[in-house]
Tab-separated table of C-alpha atoms in Angstrom:
chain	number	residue	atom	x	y	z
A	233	UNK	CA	99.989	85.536	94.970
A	234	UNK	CA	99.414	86.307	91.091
A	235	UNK	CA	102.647	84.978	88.917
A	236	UNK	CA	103.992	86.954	86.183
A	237	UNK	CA	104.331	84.874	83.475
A	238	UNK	CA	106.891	85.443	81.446
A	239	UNK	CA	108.688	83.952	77.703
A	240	UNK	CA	111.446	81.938	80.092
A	241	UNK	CA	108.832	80.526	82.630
A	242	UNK	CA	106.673	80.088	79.690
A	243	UNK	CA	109.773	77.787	78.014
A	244	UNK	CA	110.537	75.976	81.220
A	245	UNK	CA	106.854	74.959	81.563
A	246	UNK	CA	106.603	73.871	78.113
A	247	UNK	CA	109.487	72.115	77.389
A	248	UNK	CA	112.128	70.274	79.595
A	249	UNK	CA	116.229	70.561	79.389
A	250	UNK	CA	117.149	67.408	77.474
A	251	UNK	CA	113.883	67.848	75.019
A	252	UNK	CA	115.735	71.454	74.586
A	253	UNK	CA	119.148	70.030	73.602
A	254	UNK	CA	117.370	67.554	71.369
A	255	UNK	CA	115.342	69.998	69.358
A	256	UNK	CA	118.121	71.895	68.879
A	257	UNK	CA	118.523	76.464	69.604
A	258	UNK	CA	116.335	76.486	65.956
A	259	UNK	CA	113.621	73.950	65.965
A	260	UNK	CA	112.739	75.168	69.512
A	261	UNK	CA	112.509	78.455	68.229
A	262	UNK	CA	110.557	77.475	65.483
A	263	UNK	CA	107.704	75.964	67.650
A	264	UNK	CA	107.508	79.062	69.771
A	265	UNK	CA	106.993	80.837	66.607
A	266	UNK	CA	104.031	78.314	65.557
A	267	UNK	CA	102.257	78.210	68.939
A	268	UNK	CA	102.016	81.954	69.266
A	269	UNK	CA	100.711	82.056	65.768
A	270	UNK	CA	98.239	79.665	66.745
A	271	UNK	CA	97.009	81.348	69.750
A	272	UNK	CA	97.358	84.729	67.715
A	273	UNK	CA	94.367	83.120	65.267
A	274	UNK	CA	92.140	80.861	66.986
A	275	UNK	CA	92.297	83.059	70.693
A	276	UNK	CA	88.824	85.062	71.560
A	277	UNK	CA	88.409	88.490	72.086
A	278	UNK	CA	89.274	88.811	75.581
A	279	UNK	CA	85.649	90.158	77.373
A	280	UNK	CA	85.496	91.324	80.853
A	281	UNK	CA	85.977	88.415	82.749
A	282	UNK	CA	89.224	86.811	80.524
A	283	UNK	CA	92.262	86.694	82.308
A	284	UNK	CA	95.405	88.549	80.941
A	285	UNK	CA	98.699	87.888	81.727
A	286	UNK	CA	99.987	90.069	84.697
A	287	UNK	CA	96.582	90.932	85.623
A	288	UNK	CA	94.833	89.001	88.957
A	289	UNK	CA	91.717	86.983	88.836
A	290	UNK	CA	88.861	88.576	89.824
A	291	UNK	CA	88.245	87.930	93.874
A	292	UNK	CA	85.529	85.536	94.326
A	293	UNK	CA	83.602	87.274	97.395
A	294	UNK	CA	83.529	85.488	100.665
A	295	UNK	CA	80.215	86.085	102.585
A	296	UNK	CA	79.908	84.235	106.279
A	297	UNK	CA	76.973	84.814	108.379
A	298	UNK	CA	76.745	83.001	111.874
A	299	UNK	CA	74.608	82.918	114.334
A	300	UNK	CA	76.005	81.161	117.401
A	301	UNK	CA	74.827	81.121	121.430
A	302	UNK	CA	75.884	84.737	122.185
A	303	UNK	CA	76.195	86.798	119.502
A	304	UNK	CA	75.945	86.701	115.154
A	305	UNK	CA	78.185	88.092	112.730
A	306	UNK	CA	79.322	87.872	109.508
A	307	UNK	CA	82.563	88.193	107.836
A	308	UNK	CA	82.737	89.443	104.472
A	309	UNK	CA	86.258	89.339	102.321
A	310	UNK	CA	87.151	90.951	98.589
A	311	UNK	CA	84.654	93.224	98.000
A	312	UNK	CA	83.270	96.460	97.898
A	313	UNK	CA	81.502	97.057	101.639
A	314	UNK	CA	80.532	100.193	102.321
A	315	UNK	CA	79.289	101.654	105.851
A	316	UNK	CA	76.887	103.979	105.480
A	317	UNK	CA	75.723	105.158	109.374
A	318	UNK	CA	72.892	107.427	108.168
A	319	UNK	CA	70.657	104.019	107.389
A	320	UNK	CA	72.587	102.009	109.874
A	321	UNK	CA	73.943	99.687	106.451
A	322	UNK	CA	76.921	97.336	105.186
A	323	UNK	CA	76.089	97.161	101.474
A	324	UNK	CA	78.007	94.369	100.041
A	325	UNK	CA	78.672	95.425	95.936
A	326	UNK	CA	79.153	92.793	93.633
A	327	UNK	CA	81.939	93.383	91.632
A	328	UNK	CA	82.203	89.986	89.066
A	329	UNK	CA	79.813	87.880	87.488
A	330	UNK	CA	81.435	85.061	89.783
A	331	UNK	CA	80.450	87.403	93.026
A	332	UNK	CA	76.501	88.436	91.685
A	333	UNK	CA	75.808	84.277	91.695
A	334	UNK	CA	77.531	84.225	95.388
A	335	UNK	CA	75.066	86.948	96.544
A	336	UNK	CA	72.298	85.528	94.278
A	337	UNK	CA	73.232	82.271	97.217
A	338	UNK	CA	73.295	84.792	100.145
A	339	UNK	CA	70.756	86.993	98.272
A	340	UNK	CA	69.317	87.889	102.442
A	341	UNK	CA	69.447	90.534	104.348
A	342	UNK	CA	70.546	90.109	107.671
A	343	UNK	CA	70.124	92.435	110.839
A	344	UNK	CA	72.887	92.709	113.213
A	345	UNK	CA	73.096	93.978	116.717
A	346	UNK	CA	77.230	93.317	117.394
A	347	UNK	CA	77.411	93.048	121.061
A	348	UNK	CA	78.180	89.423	122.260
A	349	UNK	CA	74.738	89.432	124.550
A	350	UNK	CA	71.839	88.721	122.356
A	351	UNK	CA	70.250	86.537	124.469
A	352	UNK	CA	70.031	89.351	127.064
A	353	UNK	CA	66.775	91.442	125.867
A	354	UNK	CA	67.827	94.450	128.479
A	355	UNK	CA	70.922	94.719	127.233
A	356	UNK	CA	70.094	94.840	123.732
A	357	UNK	CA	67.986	97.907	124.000
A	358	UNK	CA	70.445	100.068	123.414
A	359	UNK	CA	72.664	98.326	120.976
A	360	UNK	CA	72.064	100.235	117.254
A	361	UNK	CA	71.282	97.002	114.756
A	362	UNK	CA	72.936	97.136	111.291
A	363	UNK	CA	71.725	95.900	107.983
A	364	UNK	CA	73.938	93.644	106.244
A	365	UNK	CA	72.586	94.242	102.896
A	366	UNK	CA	73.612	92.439	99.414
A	367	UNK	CA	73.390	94.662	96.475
A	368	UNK	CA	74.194	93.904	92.717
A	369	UNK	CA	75.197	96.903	91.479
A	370	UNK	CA	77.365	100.262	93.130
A	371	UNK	CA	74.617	102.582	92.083
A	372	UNK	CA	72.522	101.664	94.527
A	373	UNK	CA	74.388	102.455	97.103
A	374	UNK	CA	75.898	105.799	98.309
A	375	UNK	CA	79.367	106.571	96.316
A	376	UNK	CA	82.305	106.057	98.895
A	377	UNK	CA	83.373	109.516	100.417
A	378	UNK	CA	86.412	107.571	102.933
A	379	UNK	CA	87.961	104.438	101.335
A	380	UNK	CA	90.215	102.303	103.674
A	381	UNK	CA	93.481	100.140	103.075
A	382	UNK	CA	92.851	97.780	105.873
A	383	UNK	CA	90.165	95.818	107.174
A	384	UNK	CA	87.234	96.565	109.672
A	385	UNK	CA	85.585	95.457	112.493
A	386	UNK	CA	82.422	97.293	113.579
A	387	UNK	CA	81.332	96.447	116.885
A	388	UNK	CA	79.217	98.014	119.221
A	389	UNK	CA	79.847	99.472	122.989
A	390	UNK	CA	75.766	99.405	123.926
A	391	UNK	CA	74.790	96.901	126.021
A	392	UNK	CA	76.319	96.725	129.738
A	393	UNK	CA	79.111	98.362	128.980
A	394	UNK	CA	80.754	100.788	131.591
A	395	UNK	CA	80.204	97.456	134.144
A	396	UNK	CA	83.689	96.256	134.272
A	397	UNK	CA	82.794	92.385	134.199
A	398	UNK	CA	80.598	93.066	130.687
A	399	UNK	CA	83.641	95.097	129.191
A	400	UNK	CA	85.792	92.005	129.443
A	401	UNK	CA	83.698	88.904	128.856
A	402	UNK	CA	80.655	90.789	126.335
A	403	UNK	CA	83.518	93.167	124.878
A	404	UNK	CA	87.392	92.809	125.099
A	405	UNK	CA	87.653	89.229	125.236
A	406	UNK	CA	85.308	88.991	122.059
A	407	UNK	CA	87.329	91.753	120.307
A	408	UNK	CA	90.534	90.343	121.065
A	409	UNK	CA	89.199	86.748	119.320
A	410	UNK	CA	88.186	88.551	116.703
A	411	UNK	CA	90.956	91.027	115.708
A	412	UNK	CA	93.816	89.745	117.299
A	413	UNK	CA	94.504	87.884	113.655
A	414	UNK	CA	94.951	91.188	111.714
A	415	UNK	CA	97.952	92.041	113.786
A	416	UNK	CA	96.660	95.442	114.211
A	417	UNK	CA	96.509	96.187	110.622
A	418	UNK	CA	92.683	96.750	111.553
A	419	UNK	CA	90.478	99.441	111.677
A	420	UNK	CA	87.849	99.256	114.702
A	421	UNK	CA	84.636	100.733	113.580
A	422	UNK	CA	82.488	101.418	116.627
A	423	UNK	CA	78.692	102.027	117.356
A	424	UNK	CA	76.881	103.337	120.629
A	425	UNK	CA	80.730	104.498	120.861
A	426	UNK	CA	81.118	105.875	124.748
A	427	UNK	CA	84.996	108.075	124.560
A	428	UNK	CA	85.422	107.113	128.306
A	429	UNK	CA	85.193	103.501	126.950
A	430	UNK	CA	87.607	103.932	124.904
A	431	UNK	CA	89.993	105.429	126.813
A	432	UNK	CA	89.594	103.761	129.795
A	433	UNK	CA	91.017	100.614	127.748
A	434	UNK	CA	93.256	102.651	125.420
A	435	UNK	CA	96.317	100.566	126.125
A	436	UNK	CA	94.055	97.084	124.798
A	437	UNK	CA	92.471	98.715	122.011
A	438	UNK	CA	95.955	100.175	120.867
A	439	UNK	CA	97.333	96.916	120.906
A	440	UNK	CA	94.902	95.666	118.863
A	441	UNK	CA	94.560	98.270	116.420
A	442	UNK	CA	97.395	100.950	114.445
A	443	UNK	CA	94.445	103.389	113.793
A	444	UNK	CA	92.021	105.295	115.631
A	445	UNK	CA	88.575	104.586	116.214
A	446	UNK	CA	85.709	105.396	113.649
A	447	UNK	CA	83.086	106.961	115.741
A	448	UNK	CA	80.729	105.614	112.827
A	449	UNK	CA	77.520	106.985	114.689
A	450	UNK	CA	78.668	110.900	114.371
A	451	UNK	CA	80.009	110.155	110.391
A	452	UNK	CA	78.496	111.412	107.406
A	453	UNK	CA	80.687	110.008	105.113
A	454	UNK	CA	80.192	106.134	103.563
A	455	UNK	CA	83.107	104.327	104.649
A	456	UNK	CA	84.425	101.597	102.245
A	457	UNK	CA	86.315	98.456	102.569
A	458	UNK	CA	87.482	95.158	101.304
A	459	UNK	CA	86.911	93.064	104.187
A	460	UNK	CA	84.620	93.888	107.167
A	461	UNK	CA	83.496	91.790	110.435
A	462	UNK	CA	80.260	92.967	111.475
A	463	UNK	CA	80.176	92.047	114.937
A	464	UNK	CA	82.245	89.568	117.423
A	465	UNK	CA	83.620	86.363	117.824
A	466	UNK	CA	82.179	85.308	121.428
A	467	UNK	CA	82.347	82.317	123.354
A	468	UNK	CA	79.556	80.476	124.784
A	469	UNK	CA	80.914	80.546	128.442
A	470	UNK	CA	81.475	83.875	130.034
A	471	UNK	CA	85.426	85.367	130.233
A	472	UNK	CA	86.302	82.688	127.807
A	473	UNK	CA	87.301	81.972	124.220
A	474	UNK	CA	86.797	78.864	122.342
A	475	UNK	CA	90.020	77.171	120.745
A	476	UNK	CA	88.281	75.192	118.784
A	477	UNK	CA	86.698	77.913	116.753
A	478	UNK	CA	89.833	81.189	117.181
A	479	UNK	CA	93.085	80.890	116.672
A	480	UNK	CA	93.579	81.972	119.957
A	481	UNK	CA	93.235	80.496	123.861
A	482	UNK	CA	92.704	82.477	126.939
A	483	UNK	CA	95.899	81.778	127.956
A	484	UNK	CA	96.859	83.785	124.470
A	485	UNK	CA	94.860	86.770	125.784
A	486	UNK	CA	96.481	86.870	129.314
A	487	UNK	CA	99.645	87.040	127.698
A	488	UNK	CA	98.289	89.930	125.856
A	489	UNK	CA	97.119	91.611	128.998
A	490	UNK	CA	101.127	91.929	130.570
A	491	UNK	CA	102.437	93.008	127.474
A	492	UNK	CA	99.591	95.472	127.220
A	493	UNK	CA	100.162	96.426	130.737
A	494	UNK	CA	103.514	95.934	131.479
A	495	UNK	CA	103.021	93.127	133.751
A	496	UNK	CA	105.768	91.219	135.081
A	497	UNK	CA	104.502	89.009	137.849
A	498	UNK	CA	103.987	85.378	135.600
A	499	UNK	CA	103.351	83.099	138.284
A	500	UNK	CA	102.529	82.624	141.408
A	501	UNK	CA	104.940	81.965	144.671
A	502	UNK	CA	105.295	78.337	144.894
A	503	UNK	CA	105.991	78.023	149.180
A	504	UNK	CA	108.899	75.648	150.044
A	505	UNK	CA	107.905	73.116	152.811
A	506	UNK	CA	111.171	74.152	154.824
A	507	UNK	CA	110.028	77.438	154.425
A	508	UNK	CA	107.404	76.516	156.989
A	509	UNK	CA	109.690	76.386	159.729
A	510	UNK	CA	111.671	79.522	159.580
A	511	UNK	CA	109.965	83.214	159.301
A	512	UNK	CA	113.324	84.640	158.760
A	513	UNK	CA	113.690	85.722	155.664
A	514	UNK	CA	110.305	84.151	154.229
A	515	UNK	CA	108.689	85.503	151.209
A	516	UNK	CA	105.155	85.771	152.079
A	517	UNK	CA	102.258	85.056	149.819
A	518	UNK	CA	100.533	87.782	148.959
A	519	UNK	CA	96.638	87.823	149.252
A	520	UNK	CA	94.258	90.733	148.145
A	521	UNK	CA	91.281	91.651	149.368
A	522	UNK	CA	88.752	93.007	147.164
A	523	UNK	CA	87.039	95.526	148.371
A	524	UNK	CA	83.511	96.944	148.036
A	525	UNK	CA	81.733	100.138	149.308
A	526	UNK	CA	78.612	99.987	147.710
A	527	UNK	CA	76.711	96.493	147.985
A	528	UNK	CA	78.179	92.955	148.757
A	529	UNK	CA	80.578	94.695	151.007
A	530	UNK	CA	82.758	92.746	153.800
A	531	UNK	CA	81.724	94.658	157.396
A	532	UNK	CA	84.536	92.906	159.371
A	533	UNK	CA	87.557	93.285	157.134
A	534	UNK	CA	90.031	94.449	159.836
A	535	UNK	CA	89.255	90.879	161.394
A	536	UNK	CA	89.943	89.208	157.914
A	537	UNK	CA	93.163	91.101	157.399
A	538	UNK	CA	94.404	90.036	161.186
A	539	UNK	CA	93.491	86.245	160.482
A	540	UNK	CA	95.211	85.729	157.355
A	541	UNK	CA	98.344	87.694	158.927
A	542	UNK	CA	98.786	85.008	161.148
A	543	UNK	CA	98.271	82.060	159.040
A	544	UNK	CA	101.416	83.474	157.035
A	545	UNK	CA	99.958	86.056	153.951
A	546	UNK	CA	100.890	89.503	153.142
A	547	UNK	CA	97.823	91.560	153.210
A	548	UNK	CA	96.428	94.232	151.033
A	549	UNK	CA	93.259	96.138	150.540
A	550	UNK	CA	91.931	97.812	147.611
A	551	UNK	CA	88.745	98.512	145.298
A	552	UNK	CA	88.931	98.880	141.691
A	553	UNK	CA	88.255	101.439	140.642
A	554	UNK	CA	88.928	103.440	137.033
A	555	UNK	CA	92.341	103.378	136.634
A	556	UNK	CA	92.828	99.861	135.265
A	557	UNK	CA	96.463	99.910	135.249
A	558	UNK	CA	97.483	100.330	138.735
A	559	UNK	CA	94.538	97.771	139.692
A	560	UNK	CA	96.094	95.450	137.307
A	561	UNK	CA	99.599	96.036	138.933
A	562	UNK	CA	98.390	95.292	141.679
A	563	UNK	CA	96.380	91.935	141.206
A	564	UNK	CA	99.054	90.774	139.281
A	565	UNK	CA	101.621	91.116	142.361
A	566	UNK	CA	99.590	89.105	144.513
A	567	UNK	CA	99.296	85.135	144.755
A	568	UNK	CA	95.907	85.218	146.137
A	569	UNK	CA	92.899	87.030	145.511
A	570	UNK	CA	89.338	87.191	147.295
A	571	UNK	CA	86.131	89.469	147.149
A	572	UNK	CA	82.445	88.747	147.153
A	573	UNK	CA	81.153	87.459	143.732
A	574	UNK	CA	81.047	90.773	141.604
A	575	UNK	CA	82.623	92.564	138.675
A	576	UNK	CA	85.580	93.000	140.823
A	577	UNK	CA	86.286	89.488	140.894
A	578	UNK	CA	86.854	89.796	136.971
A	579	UNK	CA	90.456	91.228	137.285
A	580	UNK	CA	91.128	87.848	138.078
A	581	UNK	CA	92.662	88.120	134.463
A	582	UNK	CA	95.324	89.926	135.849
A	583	UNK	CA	96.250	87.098	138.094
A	584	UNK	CA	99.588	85.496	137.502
A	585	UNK	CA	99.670	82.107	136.623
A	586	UNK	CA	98.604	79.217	139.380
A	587	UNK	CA	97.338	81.950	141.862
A	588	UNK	CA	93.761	80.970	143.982
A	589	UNK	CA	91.033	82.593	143.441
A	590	UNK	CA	88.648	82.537	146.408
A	591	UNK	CA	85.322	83.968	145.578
A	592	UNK	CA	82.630	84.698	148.674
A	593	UNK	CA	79.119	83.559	147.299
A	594	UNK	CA	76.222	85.658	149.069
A	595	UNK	CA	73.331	83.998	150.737
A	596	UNK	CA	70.338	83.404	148.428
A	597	UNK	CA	70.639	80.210	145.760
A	598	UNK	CA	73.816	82.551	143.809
A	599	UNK	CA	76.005	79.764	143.625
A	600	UNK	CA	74.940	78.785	139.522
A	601	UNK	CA	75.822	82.121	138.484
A	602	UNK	CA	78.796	82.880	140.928
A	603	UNK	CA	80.801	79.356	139.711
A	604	UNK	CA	79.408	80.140	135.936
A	605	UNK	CA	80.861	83.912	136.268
A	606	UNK	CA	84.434	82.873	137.896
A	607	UNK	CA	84.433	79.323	138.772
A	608	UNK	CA	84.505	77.715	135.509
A	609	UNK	CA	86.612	81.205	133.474
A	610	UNK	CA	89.543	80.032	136.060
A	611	UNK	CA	90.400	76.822	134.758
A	612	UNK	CA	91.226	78.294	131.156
A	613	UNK	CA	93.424	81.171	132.807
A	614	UNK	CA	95.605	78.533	134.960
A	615	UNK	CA	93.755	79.701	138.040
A	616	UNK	CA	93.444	77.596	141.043
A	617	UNK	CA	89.519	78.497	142.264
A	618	UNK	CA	88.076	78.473	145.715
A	619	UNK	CA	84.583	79.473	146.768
A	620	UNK	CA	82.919	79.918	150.450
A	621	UNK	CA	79.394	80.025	150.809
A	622	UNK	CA	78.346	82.505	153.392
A	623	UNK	CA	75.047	81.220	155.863
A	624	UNK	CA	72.453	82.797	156.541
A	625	UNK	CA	74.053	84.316	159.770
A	626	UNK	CA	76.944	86.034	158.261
A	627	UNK	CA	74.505	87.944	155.957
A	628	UNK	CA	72.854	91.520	156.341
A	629	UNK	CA	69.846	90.147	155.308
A	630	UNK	CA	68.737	88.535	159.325
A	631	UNK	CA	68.908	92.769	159.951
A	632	UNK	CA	66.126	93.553	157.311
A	633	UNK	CA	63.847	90.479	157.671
A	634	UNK	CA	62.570	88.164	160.060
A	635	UNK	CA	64.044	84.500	160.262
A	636	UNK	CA	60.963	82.873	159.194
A	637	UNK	CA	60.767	85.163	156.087
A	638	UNK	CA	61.006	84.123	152.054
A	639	UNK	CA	64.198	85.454	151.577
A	640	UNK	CA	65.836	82.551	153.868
A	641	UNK	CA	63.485	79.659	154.225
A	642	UNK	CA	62.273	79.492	150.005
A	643	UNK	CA	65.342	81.863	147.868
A	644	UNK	CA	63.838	79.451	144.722
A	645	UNK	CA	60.655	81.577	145.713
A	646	UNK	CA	62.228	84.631	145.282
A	647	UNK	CA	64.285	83.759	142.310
A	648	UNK	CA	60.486	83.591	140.757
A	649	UNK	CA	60.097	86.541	140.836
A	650	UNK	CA	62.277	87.522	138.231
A	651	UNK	CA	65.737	88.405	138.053
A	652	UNK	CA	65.204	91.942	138.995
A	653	UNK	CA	63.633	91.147	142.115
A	654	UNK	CA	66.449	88.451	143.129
A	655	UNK	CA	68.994	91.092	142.056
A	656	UNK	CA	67.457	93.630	144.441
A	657	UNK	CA	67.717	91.435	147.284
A	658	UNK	CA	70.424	89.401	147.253
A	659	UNK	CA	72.879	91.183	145.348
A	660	UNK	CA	71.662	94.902	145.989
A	661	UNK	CA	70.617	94.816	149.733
A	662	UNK	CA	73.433	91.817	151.202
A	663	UNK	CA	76.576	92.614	152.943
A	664	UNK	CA	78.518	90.515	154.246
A	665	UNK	CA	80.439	89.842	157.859
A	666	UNK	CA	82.663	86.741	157.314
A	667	UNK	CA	82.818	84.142	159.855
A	668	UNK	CA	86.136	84.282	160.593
A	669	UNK	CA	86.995	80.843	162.038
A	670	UNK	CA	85.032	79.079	159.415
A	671	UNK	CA	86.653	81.291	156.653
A	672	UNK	CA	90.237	80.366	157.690
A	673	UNK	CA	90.001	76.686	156.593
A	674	UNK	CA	89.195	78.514	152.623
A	675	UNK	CA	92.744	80.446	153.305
A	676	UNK	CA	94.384	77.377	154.628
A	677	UNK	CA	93.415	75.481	151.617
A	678	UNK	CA	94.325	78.727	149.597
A	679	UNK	CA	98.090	78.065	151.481
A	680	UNK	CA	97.906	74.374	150.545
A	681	UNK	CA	97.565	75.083	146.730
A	682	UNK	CA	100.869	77.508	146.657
A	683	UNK	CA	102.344	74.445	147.839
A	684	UNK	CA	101.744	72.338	144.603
């Protein structure tokens, strides 16, 4: 913070108490009198870049550009940025000599596609790219029509979004590292916007932000700004953030996600051994079972809801669907959750703490990407994780080819094909009918964990 300097702080600096008293009221008068003379004579015509008292010194302009694992972005402070969606541009205007030799260092353009997947050459297709473009002077650039108070973060909704696993770990995860430090002073400036996006996680992005959302791909005015991310903060691993890089830990971001939703389940049961013994009265762990209608569905789950009955859990049934906040109430009243590896499994992050996750892997070599998708995300969230790997026989798959086929004796084969063609068959065409004595030991084990 700039101090105004004033004739007693300028005193108190220059000369201390007893020197005062020894000078005496006039002698230390006196010497004011000569050192303002002096500084009155031999001081140079202030030019543009002196500094005056009560005025601030010119911001020097703080240009970061990274490009890490999953996505780039670069974070620009104090200076004049201007959005201009017509040529899909940040300009960055220089405005001190000490700022032109910054961007005379970062003097390179830099092109931008801010979705947290830019490995992923599919999903970048439909991702707009911006130009992060140094200039040295403002009249190159289109004169602001909209200037803002408050920072921005542009950010882009292209990709997979609309998949509910992508909107948390290539979206609201990302966002939530990245803006969660402007304690919603923050304006969220959004490309490839999609309003049923938006308002299907209204509650998040109104905790994140006070302001509503630039729709910068429909604007024909240049937005302008002090401070601008362009792009997000991501993690390496999926549904994840890095501590050592945010300020922030997923554990952070859970607690975001009850206040956001009003959730008020924190933990999990925690089952007494003496509770064992007597029914009466027993709270019951709850277990959900994610449901699916489409592909990877269970075919037996009136058999699965009767088993875990009698081994002691409270059953439900349900399939997310759009209304996140009754699918998050109800995740986060249960102690146990299980579905076939899918983008249902990711309102896991609704979980309370020290619940079990128990994910069914499909037939087919999935296991890598099942345990990468929910496996390893669990131990950050203070989820206990269980998987079950279904064989061959408790697949749809022995109803569409012949034992001796590809698809069970060489998966790796398959898998060569490409990911589109493993997709189609193992993920696309596979339901599943649980063994149901061979599943029980997963929900015993489940039972076992509630106990620690």
């Amino acid at each position: 913070m700039d101090e105004k300097i004033t004739y007693d702080t300028f005193f108190a600096r220059s000369f201390s108490r007893s020197d005062q008293k020894k000078l005496g009221y006039g002698a230390f008068i006196g010497c004011l009198l000569i050192a303002l003379s002096f500084c009155l004579v031999f001081m140079p015509y202030s030019s543009p870049q002196s500094i005056r008292l009560g005025t601030s010194v010119p911001k020097r302009m703080n240009l970061v550009c990274k490009s890490e694992k999953r996505s780039d972005y670069c974070e620009i402070n104090g200076e004049d940025v201007r959005i201009d969606a017509k040529s899909s541009t940040v300009f960055i205007v220089a405005s001190s000599q000490q700022s032109i030799r910054d961007l005379e260092d970062n003097n390179t353009s830099l092109l931008i596609g801010p979705y947290s997947r830019k490995e992923d050459q599919i999903a970048m297709k439909s991702v707009r790219k911006w130009l992060v473009k140094p200039v040295m002077e403002s009249n190159v650039t289109p004169p602001c029509s909209q200037t803002h108070s408050v920072p921005a973060i542009l950010f882009s909704l292209g990709g997979y979004s609309g998949n509910n696993y992508h909107d948390f770990t290539d979206i609201i995860i990302p966002l939530y590292s990245t803006a969660r430090i402007f304690n919603g002073e923050v304006k969220f400036v959004v490309t490839n916007s999609n309003p049923w996006w938006i308002n299907k996680f209204r509650n998040l992005v109104q905790k994140l932000s006070n302001y509503e959302v630039i729709d910068i791909d429909n604007e024909e005015n240049i937005h302008c700004f002090t401070s601008v991310v362009v792009g997000l903060k991501r993690a390496p691993q999926e549904l994840s953030i890095d501590p050592s890089k945010s300020s922030y830990s997923m554990k952070d971001f859970r607690q975001f996600l009850r206040s956001a939703y009003s959730l008020n389940k924190v933990r999990a049961i925690k089952i007494e051994d003496e509770d064992d013994d007597d029914d009466d009265g027993k709270t019951r762990p709850r277990l959900l079972i994610v449901a699916r209608n489409r592909t990877r569905a269970f075919r037996n789950t009136d058999e699965i809801v009767g088993m875990a009955r009698n081994l002691g859990y409270e059953v439900g049934v349900a399939e997310a669907d759009g209304n996140i906040q009754r699918f998050a109430e109800i995740v986060n009243s249960c102690d146990v959750m299980m579905g076939v590896h899918g983008a249902g499994l990711t309102n896991m992050v609704f979980l309370p703490e020290n619940a079990v996750l128990i994910q069914v892997i499909p037939f087919g070599g999935v296991e890598w990407p099942a345990r990468a998708a929910f496996g390893e995300p669990s131990k950050d969230m203070n989820i206990r994780y269980l998987d079950y790997k279904i064989k061959a026989e408790e697949s749809s798959l022995i109803e569409q080819y012949p034992a001796d086929h590809e698809v069970f004796k060489n998966p790796l084969s398959i898998s060569k094909q490409g990911w589109l063609t493993f997709k189609a068959v193992y993920l696309d065409k596979q339901d599943v009918n649980l063994d149901i004595n061979r599943f029980k030991i997963t929900l015993l084990k489940a039972l076992e964990l509630l106990h620690q």
